[in-house]
XYZ file of C-alpha atoms in Angstrom:
433
model
C 5.218 -6.634 -25.703
C 8.123 -4.229 -25.794
C 8.790 -2.271 -22.596
C 9.802 1.249 -23.556
C 11.278 2.559 -20.304
C 10.921 5.603 -18.067
C 11.720 8.079 -20.843
C 8.708 6.871 -22.804
C 6.154 6.987 -19.965
C 7.361 10.432 -18.876
C 6.061 11.648 -22.247
C 2.556 10.500 -21.280
C 1.252 13.810 -19.931
C -1.849 12.445 -18.221
C 0.129 9.738 -16.453
C 2.729 12.287 -15.312
C -0.039 14.557 -13.972
C -1.597 11.591 -12.156
C 1.723 10.622 -10.556
C 2.404 14.252 -9.607
C -1.011 14.383 -7.909
C -0.164 11.172 -6.041
C 3.135 12.660 -4.901
C 1.413 15.793 -3.554
C -1.183 13.608 -1.858
C 1.412 11.366 -0.225
C 3.345 14.351 1.115
C 0.155 15.580 2.750
C -0.521 12.118 4.184
C 2.995 12.035 5.652
C 2.452 15.352 7.413
C -0.995 14.218 8.495
C 0.281 11.013 10.090
C 2.572 12.980 12.415
C 0.436 16.090 12.996
C -2.799 14.207 13.608
C -1.181 11.923 16.196
C 0.167 14.997 17.988
C -3.216 16.760 17.844
C -5.149 13.775 19.214
C -2.922 13.381 22.230
C -2.720 17.156 22.832
C -6.495 17.601 22.689
C -7.494 14.501 24.626
C -4.446 13.825 26.813
C -5.752 10.278 26.884
C -4.209 7.162 25.348
C -7.703 5.616 25.086
C -8.803 8.223 22.537
C -5.554 7.892 20.630
C -6.065 4.134 20.322
C -9.793 4.492 19.499
C -9.299 7.049 16.729
C -6.372 5.061 15.323
C -8.585 1.955 15.170
C -11.565 3.809 13.680
C -9.261 5.193 10.998
C -8.664 1.628 9.750
C -12.258 0.342 9.878
C -13.730 1.884 6.675
C -10.825 0.496 4.664
C -11.403 -3.023 5.969
C -15.219 -3.040 6.148
C -16.385 -0.758 3.321
C -13.818 -1.071 0.548
C -14.935 -4.441 -0.880
C -18.472 -3.040 -1.276
C -17.461 0.411 -2.507
C -15.093 -1.054 -5.104
C -18.065 -2.215 -7.200
C -19.528 1.301 -7.236
C -16.153 2.816 -8.092
C -15.750 0.399 -11.034
C -18.911 1.914 -12.538
C -17.908 5.531 -11.862
C -15.545 7.978 -13.515
C -12.265 7.366 -11.648
C -11.025 10.919 -12.144
C -14.182 12.413 -10.629
C -13.966 10.040 -7.667
C -10.366 11.073 -6.967
C -11.121 14.789 -7.246
C -14.275 14.573 -5.097
C -12.625 12.580 -2.316
C -9.603 14.915 -2.230
C -11.931 17.910 -1.850
C -13.840 16.152 0.961
C -10.599 15.331 2.755
C -9.374 18.912 2.293
C -12.579 20.297 3.839
C -12.279 17.901 6.797
C -8.682 18.949 7.444
C -9.711 22.638 7.185
C -12.363 21.949 9.835
C -9.711 20.443 12.129
C -7.332 23.357 11.558
C -10.062 25.946 12.196
C -11.112 24.211 15.403
C -7.518 24.000 16.533
C -6.910 27.733 15.999
C -10.198 28.838 17.588
C -9.889 26.420 20.489
C -13.188 24.520 20.171
C -11.790 21.291 18.705
C -12.502 18.228 20.889
C -12.212 14.440 20.707
C -15.680 14.018 19.165
C -14.811 16.398 16.331
C -11.643 14.375 15.703
C -13.566 11.094 15.740
C -16.205 12.414 13.317
C -13.690 13.853 10.848
C -11.608 10.670 11.046
C -14.654 8.637 9.992
C -15.363 11.024 7.095
C -11.741 11.084 5.895
C -11.379 7.301 6.150
C -14.654 6.742 4.279
C -13.478 9.096 1.515
C -10.215 7.146 1.363
C -12.200 3.902 1.073
C -13.680 5.366 -2.143
C -10.404 6.831 -3.334
C -8.181 3.783 -3.010
C -10.014 1.477 -5.482
C -10.333 4.394 -7.911
C -6.603 5.095 -7.733
C -5.741 1.393 -7.999
C -7.709 1.045 -11.239
C -6.372 4.166 -12.980
C -3.382 2.618 -14.738
C -5.272 0.983 -17.668
C -6.855 4.405 -18.354
C -3.430 6.069 -18.621
C -0.890 3.607 -20.052
C -0.697 0.708 -22.470
C -0.112 -2.745 -20.988
C 3.532 -2.883 -22.086
C 4.223 0.188 -19.896
C 2.661 -1.156 -16.682
C 5.942 -2.287 -15.113
C 7.615 1.092 -15.507
C 4.404 2.897 -14.533
C 3.959 0.989 -11.268
C 7.685 1.241 -10.484
C 7.842 5.002 -11.051
C 4.688 5.634 -9.038
C 5.779 3.484 -6.072
C 9.341 4.800 -6.131
C 8.270 8.454 -6.107
C 5.653 7.839 -3.420
C 8.267 6.199 -1.214
C 10.649 9.115 -1.786
C 8.145 11.834 -0.950
C 6.889 9.884 2.075
C 10.438 9.842 3.425
C 10.740 13.590 2.791
C 7.361 14.241 4.394
C 8.097 12.247 7.531
C 11.525 13.849 7.842
C 10.149 17.380 7.452
C 7.017 16.918 9.595
C 8.881 17.390 12.873
C 10.641 20.492 11.528
C 7.380 22.023 10.244
C 5.520 21.333 13.504
C 8.421 22.552 15.645
C 9.160 25.690 13.612
C 5.755 26.729 12.259
C 3.444 24.980 14.732
C 1.026 22.082 14.372
C -1.661 24.432 12.990
C 0.575 25.306 10.026
C 1.218 21.616 9.376
C -2.545 21.013 9.275
C -3.157 23.832 6.791
C -0.253 22.675 4.599
C -1.912 19.245 4.641
C -5.214 20.868 3.600
C -3.533 22.693 0.705
C -2.006 19.421 -0.588
C -5.473 17.853 -0.874
C -6.930 20.794 -2.796
C -3.808 21.095 -4.969
C -4.016 17.376 -5.744
C -7.621 17.843 -6.907
C -6.571 20.728 -9.180
C -3.734 18.723 -10.763
C -6.111 15.824 -11.454
C -8.247 18.160 -13.596
C -5.458 17.967 -16.207
C -5.566 14.150 -16.369
C -7.276 12.747 -19.451
C -8.455 9.160 -19.252
C -8.426 6.927 -22.292
C -11.543 4.754 -22.669
C -11.318 1.125 -21.555
C -13.631 -1.387 -23.168
C -16.131 -2.987 -20.811
C -17.890 -6.224 -21.645
C -21.592 -5.965 -22.442
C -22.463 -8.252 -19.537
C -20.612 -6.091 -17.001
C -22.500 -2.995 -18.160
C -25.874 -4.676 -17.611
C -25.202 -6.376 -14.261
C -26.791 -5.041 -11.077
C -24.716 -3.856 -8.110
C -25.205 -7.073 -6.166
C -24.463 -9.203 -9.203
C -21.229 -7.323 -9.811
C -20.321 -7.599 -6.133
C -20.937 -11.338 -6.320
C -18.898 -11.564 -9.527
C -15.977 -9.868 -7.808
C -15.944 -12.311 -4.901
C -16.436 -15.219 -7.328
C -13.463 -14.024 -9.375
C -11.287 -14.057 -6.264
C -12.636 -17.401 -5.079
C -12.166 -19.228 -8.383
C -8.856 -17.716 -9.476
C -5.721 -19.453 -8.211
C -3.492 -16.580 -9.277
C -5.536 -14.070 -7.269
C -5.388 -16.430 -4.290
C -1.619 -16.518 -4.589
C -1.426 -12.705 -4.682
C -3.722 -12.632 -1.639
C -1.515 -15.084 0.279
C 1.575 -12.982 -0.470
C -0.152 -9.748 0.560
C -1.669 -11.138 3.769
C 1.584 -12.734 4.892
C 3.672 -9.657 4.112
C 1.298 -7.334 5.997
C 1.100 -9.768 8.878
C 4.836 -10.436 9.160
C 5.653 -6.717 9.047
C 3.325 -5.933 11.959
C 5.517 -7.301 14.811
C 8.586 -5.610 13.296
C 6.839 -2.217 13.205
C 4.992 -2.605 16.508
C 8.065 -3.712 18.470
C 10.679 -1.325 17.076
C 11.324 0.394 20.414
C 12.009 -2.887 22.298
C 13.900 -4.137 19.225
C 16.330 -1.245 19.612
C 16.747 -1.475 23.389
C 16.442 -5.226 24.068
C 17.814 -6.908 20.937
C 20.189 -4.377 19.358
C 21.044 -2.824 22.755
C 21.337 0.607 21.188
C 19.980 4.147 21.563
C 17.260 6.256 19.938
C 19.399 7.059 16.890
C 19.162 3.419 15.839
C 15.397 3.848 15.448
C 15.995 6.280 12.584
C 18.586 3.981 11.006
C 16.159 1.035 10.985
C 13.283 3.020 9.482
C 15.259 5.016 6.945
C 17.355 2.075 5.690
C 14.284 -0.008 4.797
C 12.567 3.025 3.238
C 15.618 3.970 1.150
C 16.010 0.369 0.011
C 12.314 0.264 -0.878
C 12.579 3.404 -2.999
C 15.588 2.055 -4.891
C 13.975 -1.371 -5.331
C 10.819 0.161 -6.808
C 12.767 2.198 -9.369
C 15.003 -0.680 -10.531
C 12.242 -3.306 -10.671
C 11.788 -3.230 -14.492
C 15.519 -3.776 -15.046
C 15.726 -6.530 -12.429
C 12.649 -8.177 -13.957
C 14.549 -8.452 -17.241
C 17.204 -10.613 -15.543
C 15.228 -12.536 -12.924
C 12.269 -14.827 -13.459
C 9.015 -14.213 -11.590
C 9.716 -17.257 -9.417
C 13.131 -15.898 -8.364
C 11.587 -12.506 -7.557
C 9.208 -14.245 -5.183
C 12.026 -16.290 -3.637
C 14.288 -13.297 -2.983
C 11.310 -11.406 -1.542
C 10.685 -14.263 0.882
C 14.393 -14.351 1.791
C 14.221 -10.659 2.697
C 11.419 -11.379 5.186
C 13.636 -13.977 6.870
C 16.600 -11.576 6.864
C 14.449 -8.823 8.380
C 14.080 -10.831 11.602
C 17.283 -12.876 11.640
C 19.665 -9.952 10.982
C 18.793 -7.919 14.141
C 19.092 -11.067 16.285
C 22.547 -11.821 14.844
C 23.737 -8.198 14.985
C 22.612 -7.793 18.597
C 24.265 -11.057 19.590
C 27.628 -10.846 17.832
C 28.432 -7.169 17.106
C 29.553 -4.979 20.002
C 30.955 -1.764 18.454
C 28.286 0.916 18.036
C 29.558 2.175 14.663
C 29.837 -1.346 13.280
C 26.373 -2.101 14.603
C 24.927 0.979 12.859
C 26.636 -0.026 9.610
C 25.344 -3.608 9.770
C 21.758 -2.471 10.454
C 21.963 0.107 7.648
C 23.218 -2.415 5.073
C 20.795 -5.205 5.998
C 17.917 -2.705 6.142
C 18.654 -1.399 2.652
C 18.978 -4.942 1.266
C 15.669 -5.967 2.883
C 13.991 -2.817 1.565
C 15.168 -3.470 -1.993
C 14.057 -7.112 -2.039
C 10.701 -6.411 -0.397
C 10.049 -3.586 -2.880
C 10.788 -5.946 -5.781
C 8.181 -8.378 -4.460
C 5.653 -5.606 -3.747
C 6.071 -4.115 -7.212
C 5.764 -7.544 -8.815
C 2.459 -8.116 -6.997
C 1.198 -4.682 -8.056
C 2.113 -5.178 -11.721
C 0.728 -8.734 -11.791
C -2.627 -7.597 -10.398
C -3.041 -4.917 -13.064
C -2.000 -7.351 -15.800
C -4.364 -10.224 -14.961
C -7.522 -8.391 -13.838
C -9.848 -6.860 -16.410
C -10.070 -3.055 -16.062
C -13.800 -3.203 -15.221
C -13.027 -5.525 -12.285
C -9.857 -3.805 -11.081
C -11.453 -1.521 -8.485
C -13.438 -4.206 -6.687
C -10.684 -6.860 -6.862
C -8.105 -4.437 -5.450
C -10.611 -3.457 -2.763
C -11.142 -7.078 -1.714
C -7.412 -7.804 -1.746
C -6.537 -4.650 0.183
C -9.286 -5.080 2.771
C -8.350 -8.690 3.551
C -4.611 -8.011 3.642
C -5.109 -4.841 5.733
C -7.168 -6.841 8.249
C -4.057 -8.939 8.911
C -2.345 -5.972 10.598
C -4.744 -5.352 13.528
C -5.278 -9.114 13.892
C -1.554 -9.842 14.192
C -1.016 -6.740 16.320
C -3.605 -8.017 18.824
C -1.892 -11.428 18.992
C 1.587 -9.920 19.376
C 0.457 -7.546 22.144
C -0.682 -10.561 24.163
C 2.151 -12.937 23.340
C 5.076 -10.526 23.845
C 4.160 -10.096 27.521
C 4.839 -13.789 28.155
C 7.702 -14.680 25.822
C 9.492 -11.358 25.255
C 10.565 -9.445 22.140
C 13.475 -11.722 21.266
C 11.324 -14.855 21.147
C 8.675 -13.052 19.087
C 11.401 -12.228 16.539
C 12.605 -15.846 16.562
C 9.027 -17.014 16.003
C 8.522 -14.582 13.127
C 11.795 -15.732 11.534
C 10.562 -19.340 11.788
C 7.244 -18.385 10.139
C 9.115 -16.581 7.339
C 11.258 -19.701 6.750
C 8.101 -21.861 6.656
C 6.563 -19.406 4.175
C 9.685 -19.664 1.991
C 9.503 -23.457 1.773
C 5.715 -23.685 1.295
C 3.976 -20.755 -0.411
C 7.166 -19.768 -2.262
C 8.050 -23.305 -3.344
C 8.310 -24.285 -7.002
C 5.394 -26.706 -6.660
C 2.988 -24.108 -5.290
C 4.223 -21.471 -7.758
C 3.613 -23.758 -10.753
C 0.208 -24.839 -9.481
C -1.142 -21.384 -8.640
C 0.769 -18.885 -10.787
C 1.755 -20.730 -13.970
C -1.445 -22.756 -14.253
C -3.548 -19.836 -13.036
C -2.112 -17.565 -15.718
C -2.740 -20.187 -18.419
C -6.358 -20.486 -17.320
C -6.873 -16.701 -17.435
C -5.283 -16.481 -20.898
C -7.522 -19.317 -22.133
C -10.645 -17.588 -20.783
C -9.641 -14.239 -22.302
C -8.973 -15.880 -25.676
C -12.378 -17.565 -25.530
C -14.053 -14.227 -24.789
C -12.257 -12.564 -27.700
C -13.343 -15.364 -30.056
C -16.956 -14.997 -28.913
C -16.829 -11.218 -29.434
C -15.447 -11.738 -32.937
C -18.439 -13.966 -33.635
């Protein structure tokens, strides 16, 4: 299959409209993440409610998505995206109205959080299974790369501008801008035209519970899916201590000030954006196995670099430079691995299974974050931030020599791909009669 590049996929009007809608949506999410946190604490003045609403926001994704993915696979993906964006827009309007009129309370916030998160639990599998309806298989790499790169870029812009918008225009304005992005996203999606994707006769006739069972069976019996799941779970889990302990990382390990917090976050984000965009070109020069290896190396570097910088570099400017460079390198390598996983999933899963398989994968990998966060919150009290980072570096090294070894790669990826190709060829032969 010949990969045609960014110039070619930018001529695909429906795909461009879909990506533009995603960009608008992500900008709104970036504003929402800052504004909503501010609103919760302002309204409640209580850390308990902040923690409760934050936790509730994650629950529908983890608990409902695997079951909703089956329904989404049978539905029109475009209609699901438009409907959920409208629901989210209405919920945000409700919050903004309550904020302006002064009647908004913690129960309103909890209720709307549940509604928004449930809508997102529908939206995510629909969005994840859109690519086969918009592009040919040979364009998947560039499609995933462009989408992820632009989303990373606009997220950075959104987070950077959120403080300015809230400070200059007020938190109410930020909420209504967020509302407009949801409705605008729904309007843009009206211009997306989906190409039909052939479903097997069996999948059209199966009941909901049979299709749900088929989805879990596909994950259970597919070595390649298991490998993707192991990568996703470990990456989400290993990132959790780094994100959760950034403040003590800056003060205790790097022995620096608040400005370093921005350097750490922005360097990884900038590297991630660049890595997503260059993935197709890098893929032409590196094998899949090497992509996995360099991704694993970046996870080791992410924890080892701050320990080394804090220990051996004294000058503040030199310290900033070292953190910036290592952060960008880590961001690039992690983005290459993330993009590889995203492309591989779309390539190996049949379109009619894509929603439910992505839902199962996302729910399980997302569950790793609160689980690890709970463990870290208990452990860090006894051993300190530095030892947590040393432990995470040791786990990343173990991951490199086990899951990312040549033996495991050949057994689960190479052999798994051969098995899928053999099954697909058998299905095609049966359909030909």
